[in-house]
Structures are given as structure tokens and as C-alpha cells.
């Protein structure tokens, strides 16, 4: 048996060439398998890294996208509610002390209602002229105001208040010995009403004559205090009012700021006078 083993070995003691070739193949195969395994692990880690970065980027961007959509929706809703209903949001330009610097008059005026004074036409034969709803029947000026010649319309609908100030149809006209009630938007025509002091001169240049008033009282009331606008047998008084405070801007609050003015000069129609 020892003789046979010796025959299988070469003279220098090396293994036969066929056995060496088999071992080399096994070694090469193992190396290839290890290489493939390492590549698969590397590719897996690479894919896992990309997925992680993608997920992280998505998580970071999702709140931003949601916030942007919420802002766009809010702006769109604000535009629909405010800008289309009230053209005054960008009208007022103020300094740090909230003093009025500039005020732009809206260009959307209602259709003019023609008024032609006629001697044979009067309201209930009182001699007072007939004034139709929607008529621009006067211009208002307040001493010290930067806003001048404010148009006064008969009626206080949204359309009329967009163009100027409006007279409540449940009140009376100047010269009728009763309360004249006029309201206006705080963001435009009546922005300065809150600053009016007692003793300030107020003028109403009507289509039938000029009337001069003097501020006698300023006060704050709520929108459900109907007695404020109702006539109290005080004679010819002028009530101007608007939303309060003006710092509330376009918010629809319940408070109002009122300015009561007493007549100082102007023709009073006899038919409306009482003994």
C-alpha cells in the first residue's frame, strides 16, 4: 500500500495535477459566491439608503405642501368673502399712529337718479321736494377732515354705501325738524369719525339748501340699541355713525360710534314745525 501511495506522488512530494485543479476550482467558486453575496448586500444597502432618503424627503415636504394648500385656500376664501363684498381692504393707508394718509374713492357709483326741482312738486304738499330712493341729495363735510365732499345718498344699501354714505329711510331729511340718520363705512368715508371732537362744524349741502351743524355729543352704542336711531323729538339733529373701533378693520363687530350734531343754520320747512 505504501508502494501505491508513492506511485501517486511525484518526485518532489506534490499532489497530482488533477487534484490541484479540483481544489482551485472549488476555491474560485467560493470566491465568486462571496463576491456575489457582497454585491447583493451592497446593492441592498444602497437600495435601503435611497428608500430612507425618499421617505425622509417625503415626510419633510408633506407638511410644507399641506401648509401651502391651506394658505391658498384661506386666501381664496378671504378674497371671496371680503374683496368681492367690500372693496375697502386696500383703500386705507395709515402711519404708525393710525392717522389717515390717503384714501381712494371707489369708482363704482350707483346710477344717478335724476332730480329736477319743480315748484308744483312737493312731498305731501309740504313744500319739501320729492327725493327718490338712491338719489344723491347732499354732500357732507366735517371740519378738519382730509376727506372732502362726501356724497350722501337716500338709502343705506350696500351699493349706496360702496359709493358714499347713506341716509336711513326711516329718518328725516335736513329741514324737517327731526333726526337725520347717516351711516358710512369706517374703512373709507367715516374713517375719521372716531376723531371728531365736540364743537366741530359739520355741513350738509343739499339739493334744496345748505345746513350747518355743530357736534354736541359723541358716544359708543351697540347695533341692537334701536332707540339711538329713532327720533326722540329733539328737533333737527344730525346723527352720523359707523363701526367701532376702526382698528377692528373689516370684522363685523357689534359696536358703533355715534356723533350727534345740532342744527346751527338752515331753512326749516314750516309744515314740519310744531308749536
CSV table of C-alpha atoms in Angstrom, one decimal:
chain,number,residue,atom,x,y,z
A,1,UNK,CA,0.0,0.0,0.0
A,2,UNK,CA,2.9,2.3,0.7
A,3,UNK,CA,4.2,1.5,-2.7
A,4,UNK,CA,0.9,2.6,-4.3
A,5,UNK,CA,0.9,5.9,-2.4
A,6,UNK,CA,4.4,6.6,-3.5
A,7,UNK,CA,3.4,6.0,-7.1
A,8,UNK,CA,0.7,8.6,-6.8
A,9,UNK,CA,3.1,11.2,-5.5
A,10,UNK,CA,5.6,13.0,-7.7
A,11,UNK,CA,9.2,13.0,-7.1
A,12,UNK,CA,9.1,16.3,-5.2
A,13,UNK,CA,6.1,15.2,-3.0
A,14,UNK,CA,3.4,17.3,-4.7
A,15,UNK,CA,-0.2,16.2,-5.2
A,16,UNK,CA,-1.3,15.1,-8.6
A,17,UNK,CA,-2.3,17.8,-11.1
A,18,UNK,CA,-6.0,16.6,-11.3
A,19,UNK,CA,-6.5,17.0,-7.5
A,20,UNK,CA,-4.9,20.5,-7.5
A,21,UNK,CA,-7.2,21.6,-10.4
A,22,UNK,CA,-10.3,20.5,-8.4
A,23,UNK,CA,-9.2,22.4,-5.4
A,24,UNK,CA,-8.6,25.5,-7.4
A,25,UNK,CA,-12.0,25.3,-9.0
A,26,UNK,CA,-13.6,25.0,-5.5
A,27,UNK,CA,-11.6,28.0,-4.3
A,28,UNK,CA,-12.6,30.1,-7.3
A,29,UNK,CA,-16.2,29.1,-6.9
A,30,UNK,CA,-16.2,30.1,-3.3
A,31,UNK,CA,-14.6,33.4,-4.2
A,32,UNK,CA,-17.3,34.1,-6.8
A,33,UNK,CA,-20.0,33.2,-4.3
A,34,UNK,CA,-18.5,35.5,-1.8
A,35,UNK,CA,-18.3,38.3,-4.4
A,36,UNK,CA,-21.9,37.8,-5.4
A,37,UNK,CA,-23.0,37.8,-1.8
A,38,UNK,CA,-21.1,41.0,-1.0
A,39,UNK,CA,-22.5,42.7,-4.1
A,40,UNK,CA,-26.0,41.7,-3.2
A,41,UNK,CA,-25.5,43.1,0.4
A,42,UNK,CA,-24.1,46.3,-1.0
A,43,UNK,CA,-26.9,46.7,-3.5
A,44,UNK,CA,-29.4,46.0,-0.8
A,45,UNK,CA,-27.9,48.6,1.5
A,46,UNK,CA,-27.8,51.1,-1.4
A,47,UNK,CA,-31.5,50.5,-2.1
A,48,UNK,CA,-32.4,50.8,1.5
A,49,UNK,CA,-30.5,54.1,1.7
A,50,UNK,CA,-32.3,55.5,-1.3
A,51,UNK,CA,-35.7,54.4,0.2
A,52,UNK,CA,-34.8,56.0,3.5
A,53,UNK,CA,-33.8,59.3,1.9
A,54,UNK,CA,-37.0,59.2,-0.2
A,55,UNK,CA,-39.2,58.6,2.8
A,56,UNK,CA,-37.4,61.3,4.8
A,57,UNK,CA,-37.8,63.8,2.0
A,58,UNK,CA,-41.5,63.0,1.7
A,59,UNK,CA,-42.0,63.4,5.4
A,60,UNK,CA,-40.3,66.8,5.3
A,61,UNK,CA,-42.2,68.1,2.2
A,62,UNK,CA,-45.6,66.8,3.2
A,63,UNK,CA,-46.3,69.4,6.0
A,64,UNK,CA,-45.0,72.2,3.7
A,65,UNK,CA,-47.3,71.2,0.9
A,66,UNK,CA,-50.3,70.9,3.3
A,67,UNK,CA,-49.5,74.3,4.8
A,68,UNK,CA,-49.2,75.9,1.3
A,69,UNK,CA,-52.5,74.4,0.3
A,70,UNK,CA,-54.1,75.7,3.5
A,71,UNK,CA,-52.8,79.2,2.9
A,72,UNK,CA,-54.0,79.2,-0.7
A,73,UNK,CA,-57.4,78.0,0.4
A,74,UNK,CA,-57.6,80.7,3.1
A,75,UNK,CA,-56.5,83.4,0.7
A,76,UNK,CA,-59.1,82.3,-1.8
A,77,UNK,CA,-61.8,82.2,0.8
A,78,UNK,CA,-60.8,85.6,2.1
A,79,UNK,CA,-60.9,87.0,-1.4
A,80,UNK,CA,-64.4,85.6,-2.0
A,81,UNK,CA,-65.8,86.8,1.4
A,82,UNK,CA,-64.0,90.2,1.8
A,83,UNK,CA,-62.8,91.6,-1.5
A,84,UNK,CA,-65.8,90.8,-3.6
A,85,UNK,CA,-68.2,92.1,-0.8
A,86,UNK,CA,-66.1,95.0,0.4
A,87,UNK,CA,-63.7,97.0,-1.8
A,88,UNK,CA,-62.1,98.8,1.1
A,89,UNK,CA,-59.5,96.4,2.4
A,90,UNK,CA,-56.6,98.1,0.5
A,91,UNK,CA,-58.1,101.6,0.4
A,92,UNK,CA,-56.7,103.0,3.7
A,93,UNK,CA,-53.0,103.7,4.1
A,94,UNK,CA,-52.0,104.6,7.6
A,95,UNK,CA,-48.9,105.6,9.5
A,96,UNK,CA,-47.8,104.1,12.8
A,97,UNK,CA,-50.1,106.3,14.7
A,98,UNK,CA,-53.1,105.1,12.7
A,99,UNK,CA,-53.6,108.6,11.2
A,100,UNK,CA,-55.1,108.7,7.7
A,101,UNK,CA,-52.7,109.5,5.0
A,102,UNK,CA,-54.5,108.6,1.8
A,103,UNK,CA,-58.0,107.5,0.9
A,104,UNK,CA,-59.2,106.4,-2.5
A,105,UNK,CA,-62.8,106.9,-3.6
A,106,UNK,CA,-64.4,103.8,-5.0
A,107,UNK,CA,-65.2,104.2,-8.7
A,108,UNK,CA,-68.4,102.1,-8.6
A,109,UNK,CA,-71.2,104.6,-8.2
A,110,UNK,CA,-74.9,103.7,-8.5
A,111,UNK,CA,-76.9,105.1,-11.3
A,112,UNK,CA,-77.8,108.7,-10.8
A,113,UNK,CA,-81.5,109.3,-10.1
A,114,UNK,CA,-82.4,112.4,-12.0
A,115,UNK,CA,-83.7,115.2,-9.8
A,116,UNK,CA,-85.3,118.3,-11.2
A,117,UNK,CA,-86.7,120.7,-8.7
A,118,UNK,CA,-90.2,121.8,-9.6
A,119,UNK,CA,-92.3,124.3,-7.7
A,120,UNK,CA,-95.5,122.3,-8.2
A,121,UNK,CA,-94.0,119.0,-6.8
A,122,UNK,CA,-93.6,118.6,-3.1
A,123,UNK,CA,-93.8,115.9,-0.5
A,124,UNK,CA,-97.4,115.6,0.7
A,125,UNK,CA,-97.9,119.3,-0.2
A,126,UNK,CA,-95.5,120.4,2.4
A,127,UNK,CA,-93.3,122.3,0.0
A,128,UNK,CA,-90.5,119.9,0.6
A,129,UNK,CA,-89.0,118.4,-2.7
A,130,UNK,CA,-89.7,114.9,-3.7
A,131,UNK,CA,-86.5,112.8,-3.4
A,132,UNK,CA,-86.4,109.3,-4.8
A,133,UNK,CA,-84.6,106.3,-3.3
A,134,UNK,CA,-81.0,106.2,-4.4
A,135,UNK,CA,-80.7,109.9,-5.1
A,136,UNK,CA,-77.5,111.7,-4.2
A,137,UNK,CA,-79.2,114.5,-2.3
A,138,UNK,CA,-76.3,116.1,-0.4
A,139,UNK,CA,-72.6,116.4,0.2
A,140,UNK,CA,-71.1,116.1,3.7
A,141,UNK,CA,-68.1,118.0,5.0
A,142,UNK,CA,-66.6,117.8,8.5
A,143,UNK,CA,-64.3,120.4,9.8
A,144,UNK,CA,-60.7,119.2,9.9
A,145,UNK,CA,-61.2,116.1,7.8
A,146,UNK,CA,-58.9,115.2,4.9
A,147,UNK,CA,-61.8,113.5,3.1
A,148,UNK,CA,-64.0,116.2,1.5
A,149,UNK,CA,-67.4,116.4,-0.3
A,150,UNK,CA,-68.6,113.0,0.8
A,151,UNK,CA,-71.7,112.1,-1.3
A,152,UNK,CA,-74.9,111.4,0.7
A,153,UNK,CA,-77.5,109.1,-0.8
A,154,UNK,CA,-81.1,108.5,0.1
A,155,UNK,CA,-80.9,104.9,1.3
A,156,UNK,CA,-78.2,102.8,3.0
A,157,UNK,CA,-78.0,99.6,0.9
A,158,UNK,CA,-74.6,98.0,0.2
A,159,UNK,CA,-74.5,99.5,-3.2
A,160,UNK,CA,-75.1,103.0,-1.9
A,161,UNK,CA,-72.6,102.7,0.9
A,162,UNK,CA,-70.0,101.5,-1.6
A,163,UNK,CA,-70.3,104.8,-3.3
A,164,UNK,CA,-70.7,107.2,-0.3
A,165,UNK,CA,-72.6,107.5,2.9
A,166,UNK,CA,-76.3,106.6,3.2
A,167,UNK,CA,-79.3,108.0,4.9
A,168,UNK,CA,-81.6,105.6,6.7
A,169,UNK,CA,-85.0,105.8,5.1
A,170,UNK,CA,-86.7,105.6,8.5
A,171,UNK,CA,-85.3,109.0,9.4
A,172,UNK,CA,-85.9,112.5,8.0
A,173,UNK,CA,-84.2,115.0,5.8
A,174,UNK,CA,-82.4,118.2,6.9
A,175,UNK,CA,-85.0,120.9,7.5
A,176,UNK,CA,-87.8,118.5,8.5
A,177,UNK,CA,-87.4,119.2,12.3
A,178,UNK,CA,-86.4,115.6,13.1
A,179,UNK,CA,-83.4,113.3,13.3
A,180,UNK,CA,-81.4,112.8,10.2
A,181,UNK,CA,-79.5,109.4,10.4
A,182,UNK,CA,-76.5,108.8,8.2
A,183,UNK,CA,-74.1,105.8,8.3
A,184,UNK,CA,-70.9,105.1,6.4
A,185,UNK,CA,-68.1,102.6,6.2
A,186,UNK,CA,-65.3,103.1,8.8
A,187,UNK,CA,-62.7,101.9,6.3
A,188,UNK,CA,-63.5,104.8,3.9
A,189,UNK,CA,-65.8,107.8,4.3
A,190,UNK,CA,-66.1,107.6,8.1
A,191,UNK,CA,-62.5,106.6,8.9
A,192,UNK,CA,-62.0,109.9,10.8
A,193,UNK,CA,-65.4,110.0,12.6
A,194,UNK,CA,-63.8,108.5,15.7
A,195,UNK,CA,-61.6,111.6,16.0
A,196,UNK,CA,-64.4,114.1,15.9
A,197,UNK,CA,-64.5,116.5,18.9
A,198,UNK,CA,-67.4,118.3,20.5
A,199,UNK,CA,-67.8,121.7,18.8
A,200,UNK,CA,-66.7,120.6,15.4
A,201,UNK,CA,-68.5,122.1,12.5
A,202,UNK,CA,-70.4,119.8,10.1
A,203,UNK,CA,-72.1,121.0,6.9
A,204,UNK,CA,-74.7,119.3,4.7
A,205,UNK,CA,-75.0,121.0,1.2
A,206,UNK,CA,-78.3,119.5,0.0
A,207,UNK,CA,-80.0,119.9,-3.4
A,208,UNK,CA,-82.5,122.2,-1.7
A,209,UNK,CA,-80.3,124.3,0.6
A,210,UNK,CA,-77.3,124.5,2.9
A,211,UNK,CA,-77.4,123.3,6.5
A,212,UNK,CA,-74.7,123.8,9.2
A,213,UNK,CA,-74.5,121.7,12.3
A,214,UNK,CA,-72.2,121.6,15.4
A,215,UNK,CA,-71.1,118.4,17.1
A,216,UNK,CA,-72.8,118.3,20.5
A,217,UNK,CA,-72.1,114.7,21.6
A,218,UNK,CA,-70.0,111.6,20.8
A,219,UNK,CA,-70.8,108.1,22.2
A,220,UNK,CA,-70.5,104.4,21.7
A,221,UNK,CA,-73.5,102.1,21.3
A,222,UNK,CA,-74.4,98.6,20.1
A,223,UNK,CA,-76.1,97.7,16.9
A,224,UNK,CA,-79.2,96.4,18.8
A,225,UNK,CA,-79.9,99.8,20.5
A,226,UNK,CA,-82.6,100.9,18.1
A,227,UNK,CA,-83.6,103.8,20.2
A,228,UNK,CA,-80.4,105.6,19.2
A,229,UNK,CA,-81.5,106.0,15.6
A,230,UNK,CA,-85.2,106.6,16.3
A,231,UNK,CA,-86.4,110.1,16.6
A,232,UNK,CA,-86.8,111.4,20.1
A,233,UNK,CA,-88.5,114.8,19.4
A,234,UNK,CA,-85.2,116.6,19.7
A,235,UNK,CA,-85.8,118.7,16.6
A,236,UNK,CA,-83.5,119.0,13.6
A,237,UNK,CA,-80.4,116.9,14.7
A,238,UNK,CA,-77.9,115.0,12.6
A,239,UNK,CA,-76.6,111.6,13.7
A,240,UNK,CA,-73.5,110.2,12.0
A,241,UNK,CA,-72.4,106.7,12.9
A,242,UNK,CA,-70.1,103.9,11.8
A,243,UNK,CA,-68.5,100.7,13.1
A,244,UNK,CA,-66.3,100.9,16.2
A,245,UNK,CA,-63.4,100.7,16.8
A,246,UNK,CA,-61.8,101.3,13.4
A,247,UNK,CA,-58.9,99.1,14.5
A,248,UNK,CA,-61.2,96.1,14.0
A,249,UNK,CA,-61.0,96.8,10.3
A,250,UNK,CA,-63.4,94.6,8.3
A,251,UNK,CA,-64.5,92.5,11.2
A,252,UNK,CA,-68.3,92.7,11.7
A,253,UNK,CA,-68.4,93.8,15.3
A,254,UNK,CA,-71.5,94.9,17.3
A,255,UNK,CA,-70.3,98.3,18.5
A,256,UNK,CA,-70.9,101.6,16.8
A,257,UNK,CA,-69.5,105.1,17.2
A,258,UNK,CA,-72.1,107.9,17.0
A,259,UNK,CA,-71.7,111.6,16.6
A,260,UNK,CA,-74.7,113.8,17.4
A,261,UNK,CA,-74.9,117.3,15.8
A,262,UNK,CA,-77.4,120.1,16.5
A,263,UNK,CA,-78.6,122.5,13.8
A,264,UNK,CA,-76.9,125.9,13.8
A,265,UNK,CA,-78.1,127.2,10.4
A,266,UNK,CA,-80.5,126.2,7.7
A,267,UNK,CA,-84.0,126.6,6.4
A,268,UNK,CA,-86.7,124.7,8.3
A,269,UNK,CA,-89.9,123.8,6.5
A,270,UNK,CA,-92.9,125.2,8.3
A,271,UNK,CA,-95.0,122.1,7.6
A,272,UNK,CA,-92.8,120.1,9.9
A,273,UNK,CA,-92.6,122.6,12.7
A,274,UNK,CA,-94.6,122.1,15.9
A,275,UNK,CA,-95.9,124.7,18.4
